[in-house]
Amino acid sequence: MERIVAKFGGSSVADGRQLAKVRAIVEADQRRQIVVVSAPGKRQPDDAKITDLLYLCHDMAALGTDISHPFRLIRDRFAAIIGELGLGSGLLDEIDRFGDLLRRGCHRDHAASRGEYFAARLVAEFLGARFVDPAESLTIAPDGTIDPESYQVLGRQLADRQGRYVLAGFYGRDREGRVKTFSRGGSDISGAIAARAAGATLYENWTDTPGILMADPRVVASPQPIAEISFREIREMAYMGASVFHDEAILPVREAGIPIRIKNTNQPEEPGTLITPALSAATIASTEIAGIAGREGFSMICLEKTLMNREVGYVHRLLGIFSEQGISVEHCPSSIDSVSVVVDNSALGERGESILEQIRRRLNPDSLRITRDLALVAVVGEGMVETVGIAGKIFSALGRAGVNIRIINQGASEINVIVGVAAADYQRAVRALYAAFTGR
Ligand code: ASP
């Protein structure tokens, strides 16, 4: 039988009511045999996430402070869920013993991982499924990537195709065998690894949003969800700031060609977003773009030098200054006598002035300036290569909205058009583009 991995995020396992929805979803499709869970998240906006509380307890204990208050919040949350679901209370004794360990002091990753560990234990009991501890199979290398043999080891743990499993998300072990977590939000990665290890035909990622949205909902009111998006497009969207799905979670499933479907636990009947290796012909025919993403926080260093185009190696030396400093360059638009370098402010840090100084000294430009407070906006879509007029639509929409375009960049892959605008124009630019492509 085909198998589906269904990963449920923090808000889907936040309380008994949400977990009842999880059970209904899992039981509605026989193929949903591998369930991966996050730690309980927020029940309402001002609520605490269990993982945050665990980090807090760990750090307070390390300072010798009393952790009774935050630990009680953790214990109470699990006690409430156990009560709501009518599960046995054995797990609570274990949680209390873990509290003692926290007070005595334990490894930070171990502390953080227990949210997923206890959540998976209780969801396994609730679903009548087998609990799988990833600390027995997933080896995470020092750089955060997964050791490839982990797929076989986890695959063996999930071998029974008739059985249902619940795997704890977010952690595995390091090469010495200690618990090690992924970066925050890392249960998405665990789900992707499980999908590949189990040879699943689909990786479902259940969240509390209707799917991947065409634009940032903090900028555009109620943006439409994207019905289908390719792995290449989602990379571009994530890189440019769109969140929902952890970008490191793409790789394991992408390499194995397993599609991902983002679904809403609160509206399981809605189709959500399908992330596929290749877009269907219908999607290509019916959509101009996948979405609009962007971020603020870039700087652009612009230099001019007459006859620059004749000086062999000029741009190479310019980029060398950035690489010597370990600063990665995002874009490098150029013309005959001028070149600009766009960098992320977080990478540039306080080094702007010293970089300018070095450029002056080593490259002797006619003029040199730095523009801070830039935003980049990307219009993403594979269909662009085939469609005439996308760029025209972008520029006329921005022109009508009175947005001054500082940078234009179209990658050779023609999967996106990136424009740089002043940070003050960022939101206006995104809204104007969204309206131009959706008519809303
Ligand atoms: N619980 C972890 C976090 O809050 C991992 C996850 O939810 O994916 O970051």
CSV table of C-alpha atoms and ligand atoms in Angstrom, one decimal:
chain,number,residue,atom,x,y,z
A,1,MET,CA,0.0,0.0,0.0
A,2,GLU,CA,1.1,3.6,-0.7
A,3,ARG,CA,2.1,5.5,2.4
A,4,ILE,CA,1.7,9.2,3.3
A,5,VAL,CA,3.7,11.0,5.9
A,6,ALA,CA,1.4,13.5,7.8
A,7,LYS,CA,3.4,16.1,9.8
A,8,PHE,CA,1.4,18.2,12.2
A,9,GLY,CA,2.7,21.5,13.4
A,10,GLY,CA,2.6,23.0,16.9
A,11,SER,CA,-0.9,24.6,16.7
A,12,SER,CA,-2.3,21.3,15.4
A,13,VAL,CA,-1.2,19.5,18.6
A,14,ALA,CA,-1.7,22.5,21.0
A,15,ASP,CA,-4.6,20.9,22.9
A,16,GLY,CA,-7.1,18.1,23.0
A,17,ARG,CA,-9.5,19.8,20.6
A,18,GLN,CA,-6.9,20.1,18.0
A,19,LEU,CA,-5.7,16.6,18.6
A,20,ALA,CA,-9.2,15.3,18.0
A,21,LYS,CA,-9.0,16.9,14.5
A,22,VAL,CA,-5.6,15.3,14.0
A,23,ARG,CA,-7.1,11.9,14.8
A,24,ALA,CA,-10.0,12.4,12.4
A,25,ILE,CA,-7.6,13.5,9.6
A,26,VAL,CA,-5.3,10.5,10.2
A,27,GLU,CA,-8.2,8.0,10.3
A,28,ALA,CA,-9.8,9.5,7.2
A,29,ASP,CA,-7.1,8.0,5.0
A,30,GLN,CA,-5.6,4.6,5.4
A,31,ARG,CA,-2.4,5.7,3.7
A,32,ARG,CA,-1.6,8.2,6.5
A,33,GLN,CA,0.5,5.7,8.3
A,34,ILE,CA,3.4,7.8,9.4
A,35,VAL,CA,2.6,10.8,11.6
A,36,VAL,CA,5.2,13.3,12.7
A,37,VAL,CA,4.5,15.8,15.4
A,38,SER,CA,5.9,19.2,16.6
A,39,ALA,CA,5.7,20.2,20.3
A,40,PRO,CA,2.5,21.8,21.4
A,41,GLY,CA,2.4,25.4,20.1
A,42,LYS,CA,0.2,28.3,20.8
A,43,ARG,CA,-3.5,27.9,21.5
A,44,GLN,CA,-4.1,31.6,21.1
A,45,PRO,CA,-1.8,34.4,20.0
A,46,ASP,CA,-0.5,35.3,23.5
A,47,ASP,CA,0.1,31.7,24.5
A,48,ALA,CA,3.5,30.2,25.0
A,49,LYS,CA,5.1,27.5,22.9
A,50,ILE,CA,6.3,24.5,24.8
A,51,THR,CA,9.7,24.6,23.0
A,52,ASP,CA,10.2,28.2,24.1
A,53,LEU,CA,9.4,27.2,27.7
A,54,LEU,CA,11.8,24.4,27.5
A,55,TYR,CA,14.6,26.6,26.4
A,56,LEU,CA,13.7,29.0,29.1
A,57,CYS,CA,13.7,26.3,31.8
A,58,HIS,CA,17.1,25.1,30.6
A,59,ASP,CA,18.6,28.6,30.6
A,60,MET,CA,17.2,29.5,34.0
A,61,ALA,CA,18.4,26.3,35.5
A,62,ALA,CA,21.9,27.0,34.1
A,63,LEU,CA,21.9,30.3,35.9
A,64,GLY,CA,20.8,28.6,39.1
A,65,THR,CA,17.3,30.2,39.0
A,66,ASP,CA,14.1,28.4,40.2
A,67,ILE,CA,12.3,27.0,37.2
A,68,SER,CA,9.1,26.1,39.0
A,69,HIS,CA,6.9,28.6,37.2
A,70,PRO,CA,7.8,27.9,33.6
A,71,PHE,CA,8.1,24.2,34.3
A,72,ARG,CA,4.6,24.2,35.7
A,73,LEU,CA,3.3,25.7,32.5
A,74,ILE,CA,4.8,22.8,30.5
A,75,ARG,CA,3.5,20.2,32.9
A,76,ASP,CA,0.0,21.7,33.1
A,77,ARG,CA,-0.2,21.8,29.3
A,78,PHE,CA,0.6,18.1,29.0
A,79,ALA,CA,-1.6,17.3,32.0
A,80,ALA,CA,-4.5,19.1,30.3
A,81,ILE,CA,-4.0,17.2,27.0
A,82,ILE,CA,-3.8,13.9,28.8
A,83,GLY,CA,-7.0,14.7,30.7
A,84,GLU,CA,-8.8,15.9,27.6
A,85,LEU,CA,-7.9,12.8,25.6
A,86,GLY,CA,-8.5,10.4,28.5
A,87,LEU,CA,-5.0,8.9,28.3
A,88,GLY,CA,-3.1,7.1,31.1
A,89,SER,CA,-1.2,9.4,33.4
A,90,GLY,CA,2.1,7.4,33.3
A,91,LEU,CA,3.5,10.0,31.0
A,92,LEU,CA,3.0,12.7,33.7
A,93,ASP,CA,5.4,10.8,36.1
A,94,GLU,CA,7.9,10.8,33.3
A,95,ILE,CA,7.4,14.6,32.8
A,96,ASP,CA,8.0,15.1,36.5
A,97,ARG,CA,11.2,13.1,36.4
A,98,PHE,CA,12.3,15.2,33.4
A,99,GLY,CA,11.6,18.3,35.5
A,100,ASP,CA,14.1,17.0,38.1
A,101,LEU,CA,16.7,16.4,35.4
A,102,LEU,CA,16.1,20.0,34.1
A,103,ARG,CA,16.8,21.3,37.6
A,104,ARG,CA,20.0,19.3,37.9
A,105,GLY,CA,21.1,20.5,34.5
A,106,CYS,CA,21.0,18.7,31.1
A,107,HIS,CA,22.2,19.3,27.6
A,108,ARG,CA,20.3,22.2,26.0
A,109,ASP,CA,19.2,20.2,22.9
A,110,HIS,CA,18.0,17.4,25.1
A,111,ALA,CA,15.8,19.8,27.0
A,112,ALA,CA,14.4,21.4,23.9
A,113,SER,CA,13.6,18.1,22.3
A,114,ARG,CA,11.3,16.9,25.0
A,115,GLY,CA,8.4,18.9,23.7
A,116,GLU,CA,8.3,16.7,20.6
A,117,TYR,CA,9.2,13.6,22.5
A,118,PHE,CA,6.3,13.8,25.0
A,119,ALA,CA,3.9,15.0,22.3
A,120,ALA,CA,4.8,12.0,20.1
A,121,ARG,CA,4.4,9.6,23.0
A,122,LEU,CA,0.9,10.9,23.8
A,123,VAL,CA,-0.2,11.1,20.2
A,124,ALA,CA,1.0,7.5,19.6
A,125,GLU,CA,-1.1,6.4,22.6
A,126,PHE,CA,-4.1,8.4,21.4
A,127,LEU,CA,-3.9,7.0,17.8
A,128,GLY,CA,-3.0,3.5,19.0
A,129,ALA,CA,0.2,3.7,16.9
A,130,ARG,CA,3.8,2.9,17.6
A,131,PHE,CA,6.1,5.6,18.9
A,132,VAL,CA,9.3,6.2,17.1
A,133,ASP,CA,12.2,8.0,18.7
A,134,PRO,CA,14.4,9.7,16.1
A,135,ALA,CA,17.3,9.7,18.5
A,136,GLU,CA,17.7,6.0,17.5
A,137,SER,CA,17.9,6.6,13.8
A,138,LEU,CA,18.5,10.2,12.6
A,139,THR,CA,22.2,11.2,12.8
A,140,ILE,CA,22.6,15.0,12.4
A,141,ALA,CA,26.1,16.1,11.3
A,142,PRO,CA,27.8,19.1,13.0
A,143,ASP,CA,26.7,21.4,10.2
A,144,GLY,CA,23.1,20.4,10.7
A,145,THR,CA,22.7,18.2,7.7
A,146,ILE,CA,21.6,14.6,7.9
A,147,ASP,CA,24.0,11.7,7.6
A,148,PRO,CA,22.7,9.7,4.5
A,149,GLU,CA,22.7,6.3,6.2
A,150,SER,CA,20.0,7.7,8.5
A,151,TYR,CA,17.4,7.1,5.7
A,152,GLN,CA,18.0,3.4,5.8
A,153,VAL,CA,18.1,3.2,9.6
A,154,LEU,CA,14.8,5.2,9.9
A,155,GLY,CA,13.4,3.2,7.0
A,156,ARG,CA,13.9,0.0,9.0
A,157,GLN,CA,12.2,1.6,12.0
A,158,LEU,CA,9.2,2.3,9.8
A,159,ALA,CA,9.3,-0.9,7.9
A,160,ASP,CA,5.9,-2.4,8.8
A,161,ARG,CA,3.6,-1.2,6.0
A,162,GLN,CA,0.5,-2.3,7.9
A,163,GLY,CA,1.4,-0.4,11.1
A,164,ARG,CA,0.9,3.2,12.0
A,165,TYR,CA,3.8,5.1,13.5
A,166,VAL,CA,4.2,8.4,15.3
A,167,LEU,CA,7.7,10.0,15.0
A,168,ALA,CA,8.8,12.9,17.2
A,169,GLY,CA,9.9,15.8,15.1
A,170,PHE,CA,12.7,18.4,15.5
A,171,TYR,CA,15.5,16.2,16.8
A,172,GLY,CA,17.8,13.2,16.1
A,173,ARG,CA,21.2,12.4,17.6
A,174,ASP,CA,24.7,13.7,17.0
A,175,ARG,CA,27.5,11.4,15.9
A,176,GLU,CA,28.3,10.7,19.6
A,177,GLY,CA,24.8,9.6,20.2
A,178,ARG,CA,23.5,12.6,22.2
A,179,VAL,CA,20.2,14.2,21.3
A,180,LYS,CA,20.6,17.0,18.8
A,181,THR,CA,17.9,19.3,17.4
A,182,PHE,CA,17.5,20.9,14.0
A,183,SER,CA,17.1,24.6,13.7
A,184,ARG,CA,13.8,26.1,15.0
A,185,GLY,CA,10.8,24.9,13.1
A,186,GLY,CA,12.8,21.8,12.3
A,187,SER,CA,10.0,19.3,12.6
A,188,ASP,CA,9.3,20.1,8.9
A,189,ILE,CA,12.7,18.6,8.2
A,190,SER,CA,11.9,15.5,10.2
A,191,GLY,CA,8.7,15.0,8.2
A,192,ALA,CA,10.6,15.3,5.0
A,193,ILE,CA,13.3,12.8,6.1
A,194,ALA,CA,10.6,10.4,7.2
A,195,ALA,CA,8.8,10.7,3.9
A,196,ARG,CA,12.0,9.8,2.0
A,197,ALA,CA,13.0,7.1,4.4
A,198,ALA,CA,9.6,5.4,4.2
A,199,GLY,CA,9.4,5.7,0.5
A,200,ALA,CA,6.1,7.7,0.9
A,201,THR,CA,4.2,8.9,-2.2
A,202,LEU,CA,3.2,12.2,-0.5
A,203,TYR,CA,4.4,14.4,2.3
A,204,GLU,CA,1.5,16.2,4.0
A,205,ASN,CA,2.4,19.2,6.1
A,206,TRP,CA,-0.6,20.2,8.3
A,207,THR,CA,-0.5,23.7,9.6
A,208,ASP,CA,-3.0,26.5,10.6
A,209,THR,CA,-2.9,28.4,7.3
A,210,PRO,CA,-4.7,27.7,4.1
A,211,GLY,CA,-1.4,26.9,2.3
A,212,ILE,CA,1.4,28.9,0.9
A,213,LEU,CA,0.1,32.3,0.2
A,214,MET,CA,0.7,34.4,-2.9
A,215,ALA,CA,2.0,37.3,-0.8
A,216,ASP,CA,2.9,38.1,2.8
A,217,PRO,CA,-0.4,38.4,4.8
A,218,ARG,CA,1.2,41.1,7.0
A,219,VAL,CA,1.5,43.2,3.8
A,220,VAL,CA,-1.5,42.2,1.7
A,221,ALA,CA,-4.9,41.6,3.3
A,222,SER,CA,-6.0,37.9,2.9
A,223,PRO,CA,-3.8,36.9,0.0
A,224,GLN,CA,-4.9,33.9,-2.0
A,225,PRO,CA,-3.3,30.5,-1.4
A,226,ILE,CA,-1.2,29.1,-4.2
A,227,ALA,CA,-2.8,25.9,-5.6
A,228,GLU,CA,0.4,24.4,-7.0
A,229,ILE,CA,4.0,25.5,-6.9
A,230,SER,CA,7.2,23.8,-8.0
A,231,PHE,CA,10.2,23.1,-5.8
A,232,ARG,CA,12.2,25.7,-7.7
A,233,GLU,CA,9.6,28.3,-7.2
A,234,ILE,CA,9.2,27.6,-3.5
A,235,ARG,CA,13.0,27.9,-3.0
A,236,GLU,CA,12.8,31.4,-4.5
A,237,MET,CA,9.8,32.3,-2.4
A,238,ALA,CA,11.4,31.1,0.8
A,239,TYR,CA,14.8,32.7,0.1
A,240,MET,CA,12.9,36.0,-0.4
A,241,GLY,CA,11.2,35.7,2.9
A,242,ALA,CA,8.0,33.8,2.5
A,243,SER,CA,7.6,31.4,5.4
A,244,VAL,CA,5.2,28.5,6.3
A,245,PHE,CA,7.5,25.7,5.4
A,246,HIS,CA,11.1,25.3,6.6
A,247,ASP,CA,13.3,25.8,3.6
A,248,GLU,CA,15.8,23.0,4.6
A,249,ALA,CA,12.9,20.6,4.5
A,250,ILE,CA,12.7,20.8,0.7
A,251,LEU,CA,15.9,19.0,0.0
A,252,PRO,CA,15.2,15.4,1.2
A,253,VAL,CA,11.9,15.2,-0.6
A,254,ARG,CA,13.0,17.1,-3.7
A,255,GLU,CA,15.8,14.7,-4.2
A,256,ALA,CA,13.4,11.8,-3.9
A,257,GLY,CA,10.8,13.5,-6.1
A,258,ILE,CA,8.1,13.2,-3.4
A,259,PRO,CA,5.5,16.0,-3.6
A,260,ILE,CA,4.5,18.0,-0.5
A,261,ARG,CA,1.0,19.1,0.2
A,262,ILE,CA,0.5,21.9,2.8
A,263,LYS,CA,-2.9,21.6,4.4
A,264,ASN,CA,-4.9,23.3,7.1
A,265,THR,CA,-5.8,21.2,10.1
A,266,ASN,CA,-8.8,23.5,10.8
A,267,GLN,CA,-10.1,23.1,7.2
A,268,PRO,CA,-9.1,19.7,6.0
A,269,GLU,CA,-11.5,19.8,3.1
A,270,GLU,CA,-9.6,22.7,1.5
A,271,PRO,CA,-7.0,21.6,-1.1
A,272,GLY,CA,-4.1,23.7,0.4
A,273,THR,CA,-0.9,24.0,-1.7
A,274,LEU,CA,0.8,21.2,-3.6
A,275,ILE,CA,4.5,21.6,-4.0
A,276,THR,CA,5.7,19.4,-6.9
A,277,PRO,CA,8.8,18.5,-8.8
A,278,ALA,CA,7.2,19.7,-12.0
A,279,LEU,CA,4.1,21.9,-12.5
A,280,SER,CA,1.1,20.4,-14.2
A,281,ALA,CA,0.3,21.6,-17.7
A,282,ALA,CA,-3.0,23.0,-16.3
A,283,THR,CA,-1.1,25.2,-13.8
A,284,ILE,CA,1.4,26.4,-16.4
A,285,ALA,CA,-1.5,27.3,-18.7
A,286,SER,CA,-3.6,29.0,-16.1
A,287,THR,CA,-1.2,31.0,-14.0
A,288,GLU,CA,1.1,33.8,-14.8
A,289,ILE,CA,3.1,33.8,-11.6
A,290,ALA,CA,3.3,31.8,-8.4
A,291,GLY,CA,3.6,34.6,-5.9
A,292,ILE,CA,5.3,37.7,-4.7
A,293,ALA,CA,7.9,37.6,-1.9
A,294,GLY,CA,10.3,40.1,-0.6
A,295,ARG,CA,12.3,41.4,2.3
A,296,GLU,CA,13.7,44.6,3.6
A,297,GLY,CA,17.2,45.0,5.1
A,298,PHE,CA,19.5,45.2,2.1
A,299,SER,CA,22.2,47.7,1.2
A,300,MET,CA,23.7,48.5,-2.2
A,301,ILE,CA,27.2,49.7,-2.9
A,302,CYS,CA,27.4,51.5,-6.2
A,303,LEU,CA,30.6,52.5,-7.9
A,304,GLU,CA,31.4,54.2,-11.2
A,305,LYS,CA,34.6,54.3,-13.1
A,306,THR,CA,35.0,55.5,-16.7
A,307,LEU,CA,36.2,52.7,-19.0
A,308,MET,CA,35.6,50.1,-16.4
A,309,ASN,CA,34.6,47.7,-19.1
A,310,ARG,CA,38.2,47.8,-20.5
A,311,GLU,CA,39.9,47.0,-17.2
A,312,VAL,CA,40.2,43.3,-17.0
A,313,GLY,CA,39.4,41.8,-13.6
A,314,TYR,CA,37.8,45.0,-12.1
A,315,VAL,CA,34.6,43.4,-11.0
A,316,HIS,CA,36.5,40.3,-9.9
A,317,ARG,CA,38.6,42.5,-7.6
A,318,LEU,CA,35.6,44.3,-6.3
A,319,LEU,CA,33.8,41.0,-5.4
A,320,GLY,CA,37.1,39.8,-3.9
A,321,ILE,CA,36.8,42.5,-1.2
A,322,PHE,CA,33.5,41.1,-0.2
A,323,SER,CA,34.6,37.5,-0.2
A,324,GLU,CA,37.7,38.3,1.9
A,325,GLN,CA,35.3,39.6,4.5
A,326,GLY,CA,33.1,36.5,4.3
A,327,ILE,CA,30.1,38.6,3.1
A,328,SER,CA,28.0,36.9,0.5
A,329,VAL,CA,26.8,39.0,-2.4
A,330,GLU,CA,23.1,38.8,-3.3
A,331,HIS,CA,23.1,40.6,-6.7
A,332,CYS,CA,25.5,42.4,-8.8
A,333,PRO,CA,23.8,44.5,-11.5
A,334,SER,CA,26.2,46.3,-13.8
A,335,SER,CA,26.5,48.6,-16.8
A,336,ILE,CA,29.5,49.7,-18.9
A,337,ASP,CA,31.0,52.1,-16.4
A,338,SER,CA,29.3,51.2,-13.2
A,339,VAL,CA,28.6,48.3,-11.0
A,340,SER,CA,26.5,47.8,-7.9
A,341,VAL,CA,26.8,45.1,-5.2
A,342,VAL,CA,23.7,44.3,-3.2
A,343,VAL,CA,24.3,42.7,0.2
A,344,ASP,CA,22.1,41.6,3.1
A,345,ASN,CA,22.5,44.1,6.0
A,346,SER,CA,22.8,41.2,8.5
A,347,ALA,CA,25.9,40.0,6.6
A,348,LEU,CA,27.3,43.5,6.2
A,349,GLY,CA,26.9,44.3,9.8
A,350,GLU,CA,29.1,47.3,10.9
A,351,ARG,CA,31.6,46.8,8.1
A,352,GLY,CA,30.0,49.2,5.5
A,353,GLU,CA,32.5,52.0,6.0
A,354,SER,CA,35.6,49.8,6.0
A,355,ILE,CA,34.4,48.1,2.8
A,356,LEU,CA,34.0,51.5,1.1
A,357,GLU,CA,37.5,52.4,2.3
A,358,GLN,CA,39.0,49.3,0.8
A,359,ILE,CA,37.2,49.8,-2.5
A,360,ARG,CA,38.4,53.4,-2.6
A,361,ARG,CA,42.0,52.3,-1.9
A,362,ARG,CA,42.2,49.3,-4.1
A,363,LEU,CA,39.9,50.1,-7.0
A,364,ASN,CA,40.1,53.9,-7.2
A,365,PRO,CA,36.5,54.5,-8.5
A,366,ASP,CA,35.4,57.9,-9.9
A,367,SER,CA,32.4,57.8,-7.5
A,368,LEU,CA,31.3,55.5,-4.7
A,369,ARG,CA,28.3,55.5,-2.5
A,370,ILE,CA,26.3,53.2,-0.3
A,371,THR,CA,22.5,53.1,-0.2
A,372,ARG,CA,21.1,51.5,2.9
A,373,ASP,CA,17.5,50.7,3.6
A,374,LEU,CA,16.7,48.9,0.4
A,375,ALA,CA,14.1,46.2,0.0
A,376,LEU,CA,14.0,43.5,-2.7
A,377,VAL,CA,10.8,42.2,-4.1
A,378,ALA,CA,10.7,39.1,-6.2
A,379,VAL,CA,7.9,38.1,-8.6
A,380,VAL,CA,8.3,34.3,-8.9
A,381,GLY,CA,6.9,32.0,-11.5
A,382,GLU,CA,8.2,29.3,-13.8
A,383,GLY,CA,5.6,30.2,-16.4
A,384,MET,CA,7.4,33.5,-17.0
A,385,VAL,CA,9.8,32.1,-19.5
A,386,GLU,CA,6.8,31.4,-21.8
A,387,THR,CA,4.7,34.4,-21.1
A,388,VAL,CA,5.1,37.8,-22.9
A,389,GLY,CA,4.4,40.9,-20.9
A,390,ILE,CA,5.2,39.9,-17.3
A,391,ALA,CA,8.0,42.4,-17.0
A,392,GLY,CA,5.8,45.1,-18.6
A,393,LYS,CA,3.1,44.4,-16.0
A,394,ILE,CA,5.5,44.6,-13.1
A,395,PHE,CA,7.0,47.9,-14.2
A,396,SER,CA,3.7,49.6,-15.1
A,397,ALA,CA,2.1,48.5,-11.8
A,398,LEU,CA,5.1,49.9,-9.8
A,399,GLY,CA,5.1,53.1,-11.9
A,400,ARG,CA,1.3,53.6,-11.4
A,401,ALA,CA,1.9,53.2,-7.6
A,402,GLY,CA,4.6,55.8,-7.7
A,403,VAL,CA,7.3,53.4,-6.6
A,404,ASN,CA,10.8,54.3,-7.8
A,405,ILE,CA,12.7,51.1,-9.0
A,406,ARG,CA,16.4,51.1,-7.9
A,407,ILE,CA,17.4,47.7,-9.2
A,408,ILE,CA,16.1,45.3,-11.8
A,409,ASN,CA,17.3,41.8,-12.0
A,410,GLN,CA,16.0,38.8,-14.0
A,411,GLY,CA,17.9,35.6,-13.4
A,412,ALA,CA,18.9,33.6,-16.4
A,413,SER,CA,16.6,30.8,-15.3
A,414,GLU,CA,13.7,33.3,-15.8
A,415,ILE,CA,12.0,32.0,-12.7
A,416,ASN,CA,11.8,35.4,-11.1
A,417,VAL,CA,12.1,39.1,-11.7
A,418,ILE,CA,13.6,41.0,-8.7
A,419,VAL,CA,13.3,44.7,-8.2
A,420,GLY,CA,15.0,46.7,-5.5
A,421,VAL,CA,13.1,49.6,-4.0
A,422,ALA,CA,13.5,51.9,-1.0
A,423,ALA,CA,12.4,50.2,2.2
A,424,ALA,CA,9.8,52.9,2.6
A,425,ASP,CA,8.2,51.8,-0.7
A,426,TYR,CA,8.3,48.1,0.1
A,427,GLN,CA,4.7,47.5,1.2
A,428,ARG,CA,3.3,49.7,-1.5
A,429,ALA,CA,5.3,47.8,-4.1
A,430,VAL,CA,4.1,44.4,-2.9
A,431,ARG,CA,0.5,45.5,-2.8
A,432,ALA,CA,0.7,47.1,-6.3
A,433,LEU,CA,2.2,43.9,-7.8
A,434,TYR,CA,-0.3,41.7,-6.0
A,435,ALA,CA,-3.2,43.8,-7.4
A,436,ALA,CA,-1.7,43.7,-10.9
A,437,PHE,CA,-1.5,39.9,-11.0
A,438,THR,CA,-4.6,38.9,-9.2
A,439,GLY,CA,-7.0,41.8,-10.0
A,440,ARG,CA,-7.6,42.3,-6.2
B,1,ASP,N1,9.1,22.8,18.3
B,1,ASP,C1,10.2,23.3,17.5
B,1,ASP,C2,10.1,24.8,17.4
B,1,ASP,O1,9.3,25.4,18.0
B,1,ASP,C3,10.2,22.6,16.2
B,1,ASP,C4,9.0,22.7,15.3
B,1,ASP,O2,7.9,23.1,15.8
B,1,ASP,O3,9.0,22.4,14.2
B,1,ASP,O4,10.9,25.4,16.8
